[in-house]
mmCIF file of C-alpha atoms in Angstrom:
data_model
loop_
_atom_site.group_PDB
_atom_site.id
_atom_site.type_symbol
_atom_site.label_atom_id
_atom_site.label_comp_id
_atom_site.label_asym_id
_atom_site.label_seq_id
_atom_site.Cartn_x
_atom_site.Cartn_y
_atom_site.Cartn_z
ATOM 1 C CA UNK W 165 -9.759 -27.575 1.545
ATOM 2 C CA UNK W 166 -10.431 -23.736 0.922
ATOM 3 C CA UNK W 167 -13.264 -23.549 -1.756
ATOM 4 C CA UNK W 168 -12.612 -21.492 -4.165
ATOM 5 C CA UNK W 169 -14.147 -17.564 -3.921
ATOM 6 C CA UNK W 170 -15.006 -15.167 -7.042
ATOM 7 C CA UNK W 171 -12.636 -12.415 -5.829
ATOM 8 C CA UNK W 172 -12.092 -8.569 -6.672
ATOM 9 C CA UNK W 173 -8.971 -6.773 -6.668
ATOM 10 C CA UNK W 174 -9.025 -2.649 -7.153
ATOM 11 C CA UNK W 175 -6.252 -1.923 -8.299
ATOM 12 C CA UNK W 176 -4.796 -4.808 -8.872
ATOM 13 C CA UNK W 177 -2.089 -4.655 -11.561
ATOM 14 C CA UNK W 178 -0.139 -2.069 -8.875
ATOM 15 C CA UNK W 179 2.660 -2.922 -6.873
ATOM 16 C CA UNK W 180 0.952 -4.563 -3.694
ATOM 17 C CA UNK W 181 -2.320 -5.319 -5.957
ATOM 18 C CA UNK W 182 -0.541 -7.340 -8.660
ATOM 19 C CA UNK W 183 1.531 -9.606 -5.778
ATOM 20 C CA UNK W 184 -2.140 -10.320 -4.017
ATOM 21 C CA UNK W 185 -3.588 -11.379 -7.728
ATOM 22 C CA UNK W 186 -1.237 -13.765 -8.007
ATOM 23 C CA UNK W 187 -1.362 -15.238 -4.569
ATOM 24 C CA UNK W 188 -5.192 -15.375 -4.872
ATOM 25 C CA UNK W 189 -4.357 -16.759 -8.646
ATOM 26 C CA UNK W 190 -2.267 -19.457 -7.436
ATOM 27 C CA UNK W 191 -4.546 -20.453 -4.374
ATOM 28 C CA UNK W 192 -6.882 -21.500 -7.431
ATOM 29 C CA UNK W 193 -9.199 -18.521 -7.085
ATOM 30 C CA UNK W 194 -11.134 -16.696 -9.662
ATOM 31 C CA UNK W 195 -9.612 -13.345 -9.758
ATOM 32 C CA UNK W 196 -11.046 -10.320 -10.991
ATOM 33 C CA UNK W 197 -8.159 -7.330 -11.491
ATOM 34 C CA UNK W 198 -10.152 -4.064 -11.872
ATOM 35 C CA UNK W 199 -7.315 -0.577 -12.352
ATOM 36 C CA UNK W 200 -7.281 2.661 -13.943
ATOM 37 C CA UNK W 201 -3.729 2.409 -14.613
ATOM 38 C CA UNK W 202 -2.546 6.003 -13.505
ATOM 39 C CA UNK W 203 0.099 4.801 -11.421
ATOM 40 C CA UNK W 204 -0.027 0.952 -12.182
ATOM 41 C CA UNK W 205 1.734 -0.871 -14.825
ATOM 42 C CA UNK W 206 -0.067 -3.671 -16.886
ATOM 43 C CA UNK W 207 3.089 -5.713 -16.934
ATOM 44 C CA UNK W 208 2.717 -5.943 -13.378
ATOM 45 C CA UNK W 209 -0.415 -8.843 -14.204
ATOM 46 C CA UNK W 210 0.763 -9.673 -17.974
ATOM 47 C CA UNK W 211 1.875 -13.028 -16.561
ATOM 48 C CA UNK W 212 -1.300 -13.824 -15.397
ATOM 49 C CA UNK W 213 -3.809 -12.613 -18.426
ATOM 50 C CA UNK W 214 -3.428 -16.400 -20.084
ATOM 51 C CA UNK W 215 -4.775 -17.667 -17.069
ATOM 52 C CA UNK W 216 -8.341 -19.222 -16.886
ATOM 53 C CA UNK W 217 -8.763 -17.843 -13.356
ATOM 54 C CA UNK W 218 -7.836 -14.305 -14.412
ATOM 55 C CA UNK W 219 -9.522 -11.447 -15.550
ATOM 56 C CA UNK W 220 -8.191 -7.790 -16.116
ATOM 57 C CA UNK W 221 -10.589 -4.907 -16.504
ATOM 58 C CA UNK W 222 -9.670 -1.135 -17.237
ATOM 59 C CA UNK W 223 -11.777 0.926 -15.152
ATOM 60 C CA UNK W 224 -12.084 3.771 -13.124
ATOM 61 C CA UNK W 225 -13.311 2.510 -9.320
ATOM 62 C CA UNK W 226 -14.980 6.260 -8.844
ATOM 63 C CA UNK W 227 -17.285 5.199 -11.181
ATOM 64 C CA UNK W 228 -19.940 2.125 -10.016
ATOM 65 C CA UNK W 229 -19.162 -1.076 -11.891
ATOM 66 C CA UNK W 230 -21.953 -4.731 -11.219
ATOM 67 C CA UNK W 231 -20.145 -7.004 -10.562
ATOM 68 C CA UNK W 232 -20.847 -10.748 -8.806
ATOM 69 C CA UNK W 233 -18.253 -11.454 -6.484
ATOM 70 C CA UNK W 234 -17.523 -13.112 -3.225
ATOM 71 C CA UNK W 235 -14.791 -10.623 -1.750
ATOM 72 C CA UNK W 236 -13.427 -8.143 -2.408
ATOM 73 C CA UNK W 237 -10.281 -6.007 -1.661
ATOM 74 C CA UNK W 238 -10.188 -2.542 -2.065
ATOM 75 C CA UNK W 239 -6.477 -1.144 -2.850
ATOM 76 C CA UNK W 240 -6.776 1.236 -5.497
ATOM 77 C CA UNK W 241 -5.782 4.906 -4.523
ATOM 78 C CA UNK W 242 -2.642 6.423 -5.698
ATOM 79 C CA UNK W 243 -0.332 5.792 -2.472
ATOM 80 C CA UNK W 244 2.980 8.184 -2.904
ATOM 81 C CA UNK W 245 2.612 11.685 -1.912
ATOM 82 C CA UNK W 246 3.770 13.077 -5.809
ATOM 83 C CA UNK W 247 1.280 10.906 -7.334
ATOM 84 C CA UNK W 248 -1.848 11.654 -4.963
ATOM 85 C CA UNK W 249 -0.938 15.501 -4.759
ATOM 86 C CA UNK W 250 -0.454 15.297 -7.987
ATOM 87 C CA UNK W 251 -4.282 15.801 -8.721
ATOM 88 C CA UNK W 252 -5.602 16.048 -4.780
ATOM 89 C CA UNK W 253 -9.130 15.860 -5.902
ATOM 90 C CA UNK W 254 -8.842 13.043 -8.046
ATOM 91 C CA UNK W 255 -7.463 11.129 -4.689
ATOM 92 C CA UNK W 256 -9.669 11.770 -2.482
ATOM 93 C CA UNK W 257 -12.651 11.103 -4.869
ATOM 94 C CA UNK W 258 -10.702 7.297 -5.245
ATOM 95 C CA UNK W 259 -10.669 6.821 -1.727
ATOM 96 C CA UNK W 260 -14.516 8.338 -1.239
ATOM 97 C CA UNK W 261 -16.508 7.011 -4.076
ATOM 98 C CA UNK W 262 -14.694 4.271 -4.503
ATOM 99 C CA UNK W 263 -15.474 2.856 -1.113
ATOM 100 C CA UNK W 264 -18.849 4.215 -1.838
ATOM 101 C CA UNK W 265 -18.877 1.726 -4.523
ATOM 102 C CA UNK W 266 -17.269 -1.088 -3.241
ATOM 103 C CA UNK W 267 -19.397 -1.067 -0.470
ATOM 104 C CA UNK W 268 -22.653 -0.962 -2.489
ATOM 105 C CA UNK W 269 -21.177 -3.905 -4.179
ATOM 106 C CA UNK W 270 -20.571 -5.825 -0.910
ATOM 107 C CA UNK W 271 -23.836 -4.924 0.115
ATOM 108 C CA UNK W 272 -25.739 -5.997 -2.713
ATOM 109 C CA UNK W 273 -23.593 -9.380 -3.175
ATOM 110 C CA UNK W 274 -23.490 -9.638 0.876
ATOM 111 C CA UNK W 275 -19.591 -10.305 -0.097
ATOM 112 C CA UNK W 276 -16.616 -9.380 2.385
ATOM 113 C CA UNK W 277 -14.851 -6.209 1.840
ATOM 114 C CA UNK W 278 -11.688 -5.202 2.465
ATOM 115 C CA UNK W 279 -10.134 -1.677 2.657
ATOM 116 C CA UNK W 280 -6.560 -0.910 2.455
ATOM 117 C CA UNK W 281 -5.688 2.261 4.787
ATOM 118 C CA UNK W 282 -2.693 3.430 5.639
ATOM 119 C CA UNK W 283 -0.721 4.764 8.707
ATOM 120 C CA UNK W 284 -1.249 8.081 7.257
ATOM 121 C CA UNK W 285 -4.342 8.343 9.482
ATOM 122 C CA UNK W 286 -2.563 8.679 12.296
ATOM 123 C CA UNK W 287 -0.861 12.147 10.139
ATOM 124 C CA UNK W 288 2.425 13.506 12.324
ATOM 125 C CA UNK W 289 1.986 11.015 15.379
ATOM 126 C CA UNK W 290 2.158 12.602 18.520
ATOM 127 C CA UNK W 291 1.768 8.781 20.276
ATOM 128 C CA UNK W 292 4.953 6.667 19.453
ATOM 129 C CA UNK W 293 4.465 3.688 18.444
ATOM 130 C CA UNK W 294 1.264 4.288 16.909
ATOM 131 C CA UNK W 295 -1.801 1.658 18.279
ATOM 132 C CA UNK W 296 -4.996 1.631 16.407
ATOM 133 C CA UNK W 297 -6.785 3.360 19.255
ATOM 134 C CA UNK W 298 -4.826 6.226 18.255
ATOM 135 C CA UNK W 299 -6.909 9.139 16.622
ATOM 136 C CA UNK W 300 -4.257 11.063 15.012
ATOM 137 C CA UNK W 301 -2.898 14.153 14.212
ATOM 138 C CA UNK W 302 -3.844 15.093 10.832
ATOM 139 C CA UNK W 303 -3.658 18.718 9.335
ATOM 140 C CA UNK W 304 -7.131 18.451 7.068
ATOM 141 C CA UNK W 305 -6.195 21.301 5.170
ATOM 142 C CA UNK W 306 -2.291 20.747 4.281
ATOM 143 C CA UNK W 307 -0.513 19.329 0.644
ATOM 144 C CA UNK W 308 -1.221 15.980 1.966
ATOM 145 C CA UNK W 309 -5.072 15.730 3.239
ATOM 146 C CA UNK W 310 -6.223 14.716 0.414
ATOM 147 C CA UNK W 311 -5.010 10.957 1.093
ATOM 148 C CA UNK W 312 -4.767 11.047 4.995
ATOM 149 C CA UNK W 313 -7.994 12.801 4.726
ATOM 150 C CA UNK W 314 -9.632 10.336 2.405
ATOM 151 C CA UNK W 315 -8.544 7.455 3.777
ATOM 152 C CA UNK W 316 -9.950 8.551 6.729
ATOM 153 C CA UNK W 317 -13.197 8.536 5.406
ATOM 154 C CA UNK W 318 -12.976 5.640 3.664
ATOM 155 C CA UNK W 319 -12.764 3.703 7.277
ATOM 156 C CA UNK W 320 -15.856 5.876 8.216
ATOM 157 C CA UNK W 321 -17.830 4.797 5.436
ATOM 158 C CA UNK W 322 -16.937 0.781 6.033
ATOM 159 C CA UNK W 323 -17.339 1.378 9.549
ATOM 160 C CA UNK W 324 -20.904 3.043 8.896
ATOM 161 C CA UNK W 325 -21.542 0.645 6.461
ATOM 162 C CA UNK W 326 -20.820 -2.297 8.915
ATOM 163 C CA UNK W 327 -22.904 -1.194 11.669
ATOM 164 C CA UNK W 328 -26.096 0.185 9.877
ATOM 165 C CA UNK W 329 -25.720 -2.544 6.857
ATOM 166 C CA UNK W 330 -24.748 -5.644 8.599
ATOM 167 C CA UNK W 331 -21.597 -5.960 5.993
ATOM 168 C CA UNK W 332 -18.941 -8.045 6.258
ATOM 169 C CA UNK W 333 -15.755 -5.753 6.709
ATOM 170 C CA UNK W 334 -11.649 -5.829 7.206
ATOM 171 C CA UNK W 335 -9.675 -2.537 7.717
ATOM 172 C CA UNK W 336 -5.848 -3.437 7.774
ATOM 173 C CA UNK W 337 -3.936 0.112 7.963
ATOM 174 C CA UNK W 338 -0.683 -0.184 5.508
ATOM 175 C CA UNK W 339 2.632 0.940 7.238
ATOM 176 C CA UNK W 340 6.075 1.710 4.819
ATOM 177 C CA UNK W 341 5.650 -1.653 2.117
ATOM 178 C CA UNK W 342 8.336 -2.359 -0.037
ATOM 179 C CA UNK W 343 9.973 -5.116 -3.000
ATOM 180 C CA UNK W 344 9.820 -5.935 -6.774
ATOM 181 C CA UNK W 345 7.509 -4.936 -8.836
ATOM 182 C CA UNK W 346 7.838 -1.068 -7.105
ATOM 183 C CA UNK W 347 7.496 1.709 -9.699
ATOM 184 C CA UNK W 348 10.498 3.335 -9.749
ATOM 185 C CA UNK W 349 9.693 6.794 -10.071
ATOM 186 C CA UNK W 350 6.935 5.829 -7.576
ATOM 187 C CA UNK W 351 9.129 9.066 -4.994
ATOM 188 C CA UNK W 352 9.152 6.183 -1.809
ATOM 189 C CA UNK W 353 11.670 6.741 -0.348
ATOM 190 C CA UNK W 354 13.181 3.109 -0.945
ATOM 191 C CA UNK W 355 12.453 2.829 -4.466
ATOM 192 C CA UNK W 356 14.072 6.632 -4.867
ATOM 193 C CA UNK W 357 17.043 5.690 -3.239
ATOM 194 C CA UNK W 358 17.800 2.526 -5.249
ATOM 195 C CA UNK W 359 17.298 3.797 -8.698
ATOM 196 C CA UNK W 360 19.199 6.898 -7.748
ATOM 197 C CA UNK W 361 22.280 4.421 -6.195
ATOM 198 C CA UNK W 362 22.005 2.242 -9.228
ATOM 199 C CA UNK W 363 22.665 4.857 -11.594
ATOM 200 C CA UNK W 364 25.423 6.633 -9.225
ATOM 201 C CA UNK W 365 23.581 9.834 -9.126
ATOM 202 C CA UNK W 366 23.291 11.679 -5.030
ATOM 203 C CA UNK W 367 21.074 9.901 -3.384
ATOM 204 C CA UNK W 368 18.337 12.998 -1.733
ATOM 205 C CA UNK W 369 17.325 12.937 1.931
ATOM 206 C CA UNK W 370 14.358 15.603 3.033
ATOM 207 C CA UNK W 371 15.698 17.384 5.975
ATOM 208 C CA UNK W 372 18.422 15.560 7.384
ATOM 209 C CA UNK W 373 17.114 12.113 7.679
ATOM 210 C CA UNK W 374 16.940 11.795 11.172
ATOM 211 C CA UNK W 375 13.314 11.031 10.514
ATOM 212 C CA UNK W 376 11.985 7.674 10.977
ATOM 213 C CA UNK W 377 9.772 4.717 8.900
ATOM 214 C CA UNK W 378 9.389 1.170 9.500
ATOM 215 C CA UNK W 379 10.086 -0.932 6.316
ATOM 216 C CA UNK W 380 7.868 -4.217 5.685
ATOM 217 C CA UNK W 381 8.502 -6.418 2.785
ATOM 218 C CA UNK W 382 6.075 -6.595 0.088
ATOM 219 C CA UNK W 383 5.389 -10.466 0.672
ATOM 220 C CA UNK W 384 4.993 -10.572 4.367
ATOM 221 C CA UNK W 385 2.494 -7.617 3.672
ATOM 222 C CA UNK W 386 0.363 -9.688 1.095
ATOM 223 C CA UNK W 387 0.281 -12.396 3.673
ATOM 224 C CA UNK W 388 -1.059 -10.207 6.119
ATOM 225 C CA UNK W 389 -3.699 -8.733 3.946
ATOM 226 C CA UNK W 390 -5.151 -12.198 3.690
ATOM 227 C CA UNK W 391 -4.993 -13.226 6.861
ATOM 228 C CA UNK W 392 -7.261 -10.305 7.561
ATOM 229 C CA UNK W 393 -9.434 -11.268 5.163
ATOM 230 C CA UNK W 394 -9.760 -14.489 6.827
ATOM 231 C CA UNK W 395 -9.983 -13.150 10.319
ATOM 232 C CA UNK W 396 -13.452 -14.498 12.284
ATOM 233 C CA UNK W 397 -16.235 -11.820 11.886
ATOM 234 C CA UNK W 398 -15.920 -10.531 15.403
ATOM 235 C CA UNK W 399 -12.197 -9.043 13.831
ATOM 236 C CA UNK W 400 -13.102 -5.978 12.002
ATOM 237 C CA UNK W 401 -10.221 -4.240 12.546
ATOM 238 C CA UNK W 402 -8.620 -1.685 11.956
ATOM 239 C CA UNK W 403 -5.172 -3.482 12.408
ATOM 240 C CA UNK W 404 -2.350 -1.908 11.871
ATOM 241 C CA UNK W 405 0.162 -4.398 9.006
ATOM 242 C CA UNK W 406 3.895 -3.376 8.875
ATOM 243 C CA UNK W 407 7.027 -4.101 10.448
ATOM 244 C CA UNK W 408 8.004 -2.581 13.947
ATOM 245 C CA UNK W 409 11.313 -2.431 13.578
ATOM 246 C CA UNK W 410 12.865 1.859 13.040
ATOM 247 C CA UNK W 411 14.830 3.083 11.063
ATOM 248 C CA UNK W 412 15.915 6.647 10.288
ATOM 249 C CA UNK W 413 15.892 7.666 6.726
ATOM 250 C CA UNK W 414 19.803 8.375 6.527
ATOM 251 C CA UNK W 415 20.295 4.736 7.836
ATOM 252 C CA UNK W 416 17.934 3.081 5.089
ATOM 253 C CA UNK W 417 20.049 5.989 2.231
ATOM 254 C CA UNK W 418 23.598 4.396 3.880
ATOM 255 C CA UNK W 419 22.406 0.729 3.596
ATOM 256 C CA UNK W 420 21.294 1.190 -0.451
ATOM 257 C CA UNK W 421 24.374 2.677 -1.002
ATOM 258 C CA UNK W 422 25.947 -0.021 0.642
ATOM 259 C CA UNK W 423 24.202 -3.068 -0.537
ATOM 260 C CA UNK W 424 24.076 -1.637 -4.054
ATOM 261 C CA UNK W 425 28.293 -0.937 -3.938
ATOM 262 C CA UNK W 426 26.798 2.621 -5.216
ATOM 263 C CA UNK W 427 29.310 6.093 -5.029
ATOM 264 C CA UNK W 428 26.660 7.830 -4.797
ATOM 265 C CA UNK W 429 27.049 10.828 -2.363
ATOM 266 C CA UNK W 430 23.443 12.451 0.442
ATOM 267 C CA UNK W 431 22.190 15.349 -0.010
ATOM 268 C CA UNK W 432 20.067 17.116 1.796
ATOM 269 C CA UNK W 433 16.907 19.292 1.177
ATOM 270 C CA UNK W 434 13.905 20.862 3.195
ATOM 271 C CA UNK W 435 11.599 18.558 4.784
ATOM 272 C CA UNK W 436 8.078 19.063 2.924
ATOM 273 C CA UNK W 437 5.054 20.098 5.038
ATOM 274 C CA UNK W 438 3.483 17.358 7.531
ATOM 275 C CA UNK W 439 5.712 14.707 6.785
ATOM 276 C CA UNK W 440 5.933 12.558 9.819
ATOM 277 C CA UNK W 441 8.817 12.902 11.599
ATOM 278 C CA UNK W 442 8.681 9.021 13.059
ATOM 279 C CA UNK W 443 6.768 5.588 12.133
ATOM 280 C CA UNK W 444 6.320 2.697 13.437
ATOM 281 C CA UNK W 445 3.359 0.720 14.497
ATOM 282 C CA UNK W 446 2.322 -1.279 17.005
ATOM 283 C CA UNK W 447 1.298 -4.935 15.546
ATOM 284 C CA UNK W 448 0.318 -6.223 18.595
ATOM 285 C CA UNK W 449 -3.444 -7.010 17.622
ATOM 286 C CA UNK W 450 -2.189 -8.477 14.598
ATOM 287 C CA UNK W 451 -0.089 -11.165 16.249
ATOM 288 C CA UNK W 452 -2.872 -12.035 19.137
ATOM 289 C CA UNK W 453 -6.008 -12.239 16.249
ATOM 290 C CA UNK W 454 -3.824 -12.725 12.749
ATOM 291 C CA UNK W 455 -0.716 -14.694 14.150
ATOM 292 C CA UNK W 456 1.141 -12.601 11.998
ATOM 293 C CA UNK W 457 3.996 -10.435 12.745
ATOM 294 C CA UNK W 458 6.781 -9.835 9.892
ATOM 295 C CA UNK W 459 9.438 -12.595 8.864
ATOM 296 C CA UNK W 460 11.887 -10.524 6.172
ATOM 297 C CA UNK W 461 14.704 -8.496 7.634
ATOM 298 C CA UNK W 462 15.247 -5.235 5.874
ATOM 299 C CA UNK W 463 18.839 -5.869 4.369
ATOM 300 C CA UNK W 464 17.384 -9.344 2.765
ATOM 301 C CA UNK W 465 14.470 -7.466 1.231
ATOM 302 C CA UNK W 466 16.594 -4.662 0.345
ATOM 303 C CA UNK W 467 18.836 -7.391 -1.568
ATOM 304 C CA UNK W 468 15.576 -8.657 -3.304
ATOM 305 C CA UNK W 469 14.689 -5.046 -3.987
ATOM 306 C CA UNK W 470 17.948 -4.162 -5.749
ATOM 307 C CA UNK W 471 17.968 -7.793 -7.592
ATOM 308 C CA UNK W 472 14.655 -6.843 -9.179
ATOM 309 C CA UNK W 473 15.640 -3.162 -10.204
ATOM 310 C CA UNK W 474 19.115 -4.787 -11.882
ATOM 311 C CA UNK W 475 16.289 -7.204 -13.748
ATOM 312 C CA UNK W 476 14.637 -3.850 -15.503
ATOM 313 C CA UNK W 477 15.322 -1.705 -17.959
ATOM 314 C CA UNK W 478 14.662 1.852 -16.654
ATOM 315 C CA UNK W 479 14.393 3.199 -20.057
ATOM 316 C CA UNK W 480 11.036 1.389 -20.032
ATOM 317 C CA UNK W 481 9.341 2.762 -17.371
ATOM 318 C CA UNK W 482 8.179 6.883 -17.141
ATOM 319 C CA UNK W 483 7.170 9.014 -13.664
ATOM 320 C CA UNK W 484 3.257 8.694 -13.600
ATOM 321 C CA UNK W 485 3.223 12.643 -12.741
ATOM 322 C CA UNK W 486 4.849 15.684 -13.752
ATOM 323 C CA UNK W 487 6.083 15.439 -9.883
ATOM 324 C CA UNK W 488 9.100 13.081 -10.434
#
C-alpha cells in the first residue's frame, strides 16, 4: 500500500497541473496546489477545494515560499509561445528562480523534486527523432529563448543541484500535450484549431503546415509524470514524455475540421521565427525504465478534446495576453 506523501504542485490549477492534483488527490495524498494564476484558471481545481486533502495557495513561485513537503513537482511556467513572449522576462525568471526555489525547498526538506521541461530544449532539431542525448539547436537570442532558454537552465540548476547537493531529482522533458481542461485561447495549435472549427471561423496554419508535432493526450502524460516520480534513484532523467507518432500541422487542421463537422476553411500565414519545423521524440528510455509508452490515439483524444470544448461556454473564458 503506497503511504501517503505531503505533495507540492506549482502550478497546479493549469491545464496539466490541475489533472496531476487530482490524480495525486484521489490516490489519497495531501496535495498542496501553489499558482499565480496568469495563465491558469481556478475552476480548473474548484472541484477539489472541499476536499480535506486539498489545499490551494495564490502565489508567485519566483518568490521563496517554507513549505514542509515530501515531493514536489515543479510545472509552473507559462508554456505557449504568446503567453511566455508575452512578458519574456517574467518567463524566464519562472523557470530560473523558481527552480532556485524549489530546489532550496527540496534541499532543506530532503524531498524529491520534479521539473517539468519541455522538448523546446532541443530548439529547431537538427537530429530527427529527438533522444535525450541530443544537445540542441537553440537560437539564445530569438522571440522564443526566453522559455527554451530557461528551461534549459532550469535542468542545469537540478542537475547541479543533484550532484553537489545529494537531492533527489526527476527531469521528464514535455513533448506536444493535449485534452480538457486546455485554455482555449491558450494559441496551441490544437486548442486554436478547435475553438476556431467550433465557431466556423478559418481555421490558421503558420506557413503551410507541412511542419510536424507529435500529439500526446493529457492523461497518458499525467501518468507518465508519475511514473517518473516513482522511478528508482539511479533514474534521474531527463526522459523525454510524449507520443512518437507525426503528424503535420495541416493533417491535425483537416482532422478538427473533420471530427468537429466544422466549414471552416485553412489559411495560411508566415511561419514565426524558430519554430521547429518537425517533433517527435524518441521514448525509448521511457519504456525500458518507466514502462510507459502512450495508450490514446489522436482521433479518440481529439473526440475527448472537442466533447469538453462543446461542455464550455466560451463567453467565460478571456486570452491571458494581449497576444491572442
Amino acid at each position: 500500500m503506497t503511504s501517503i506523501k505531503r505533495i507540492l504542485v506549482t502550478g497546479g490549477a493549469g491545464f496539466l497541473g490541475s489533472h496531476l492534483c487530482e490524480r495525486l488527490v484521489q490516490a489519497s495524498h495531501d496535495v498542496i496546489c501553489l499558482d499565480n494564476f496568469f495563465t491558469s484558471q481556478k475552476s480548473n481545481v474548484a472541484h477539489l477545494l472541499d476536499l480535506p486533502n486539498f489545499e490551494l495557495i495564490r502565489h508567485d513561485i519566483t518568490s521563496p515560499i517554507w513549505l514542509e513537503v515530501d515531493e514536489i513537482y515543479n510545472l509552473a511556467c507559462p508554456a505557449a509561445p504568446g503567453h511566455y513572449q508575452y512578458n519574456p522576462i517574467k518567463t524566464i525568471k519562472t523557470s530560473v528562480l523558481g527552480a532556485i526555489n524549489v530546489l532550496g525547498m527540496a534541499k532543506r526538506c530532503r524531498a524529491k523534486v520534479l521539473q517539468a521541461s519541455t522538448s523546446e530544449v532541443y530548439g529547431d532539431p537538427e537530429e530527427h527523432p529527438q533522444t535525450e542525448s541530443y544537445r540542441g539547436n537553440v537560437n539564445p537570442i530569438g522571440p522564443r529563448a526566453c522559455y527554451d532558454e530557461g528551461k534549459r537552465a532550469a535542468e542545469t540548476l537540478f542537475m547541479d543541484y543533484h550532484r553537489m547537493n545529494k537531492v533527489a531529482i526527476r527531469i521528464v522533458r514535455i513533448f506536444n500535450t493535449y485534452g480538457p481542461r486546455m485554455h482555449p485561447y491558450d494559441g496551441r495549435v490544437v486548442s486554436n484549431f478547435i475553438r476556431q472549427a467550433l465557431v466556423g471561423n478559418d481555421i490558421s496554419l503558420f506557413g503551410d503546415g507541412s511542419q510536424t508535432r507529435s500529439f500526446c493526450y493529457r492523461d497518458d502524460l499525467v501518468s507518465a509524470i508519475i511514473a517518473m516520480m516513482g522511478a528508482p534513484n539511479d533514474f534521474v532523467g531527463p526522459v523525454n514524455i510524449g507520443n512518437p507518432k507525426e503528424f503535420t500541422i495541416r493533417e491535425l487542421a483537416e482532422m478538427v475540421i473533420e471530427l468537429t463537422g466544422s466549414k471552416s476553411k485553412l489559411v495560411f500565414a508566415p511561419l514565426p521565427a524558430d519554430d521547429p519545423t518537425r517533433r517527435r521524440p524518441d521514448i525509448s528510455l521511457a519504456k525500458e525504465h518507466l514502462g510507459w509508452e502512450p495508450e490514446t490515439p489522436l482521433r479518440e483524444g481529439l473526440l475527448k478534446t472537442i466533447d469538453w470544448f462543446h461542455s464550455i461556454n466560451l463567453g467565460h473564458y478571456r486570452p491571458p495576453t494581449p497576444n491572442f
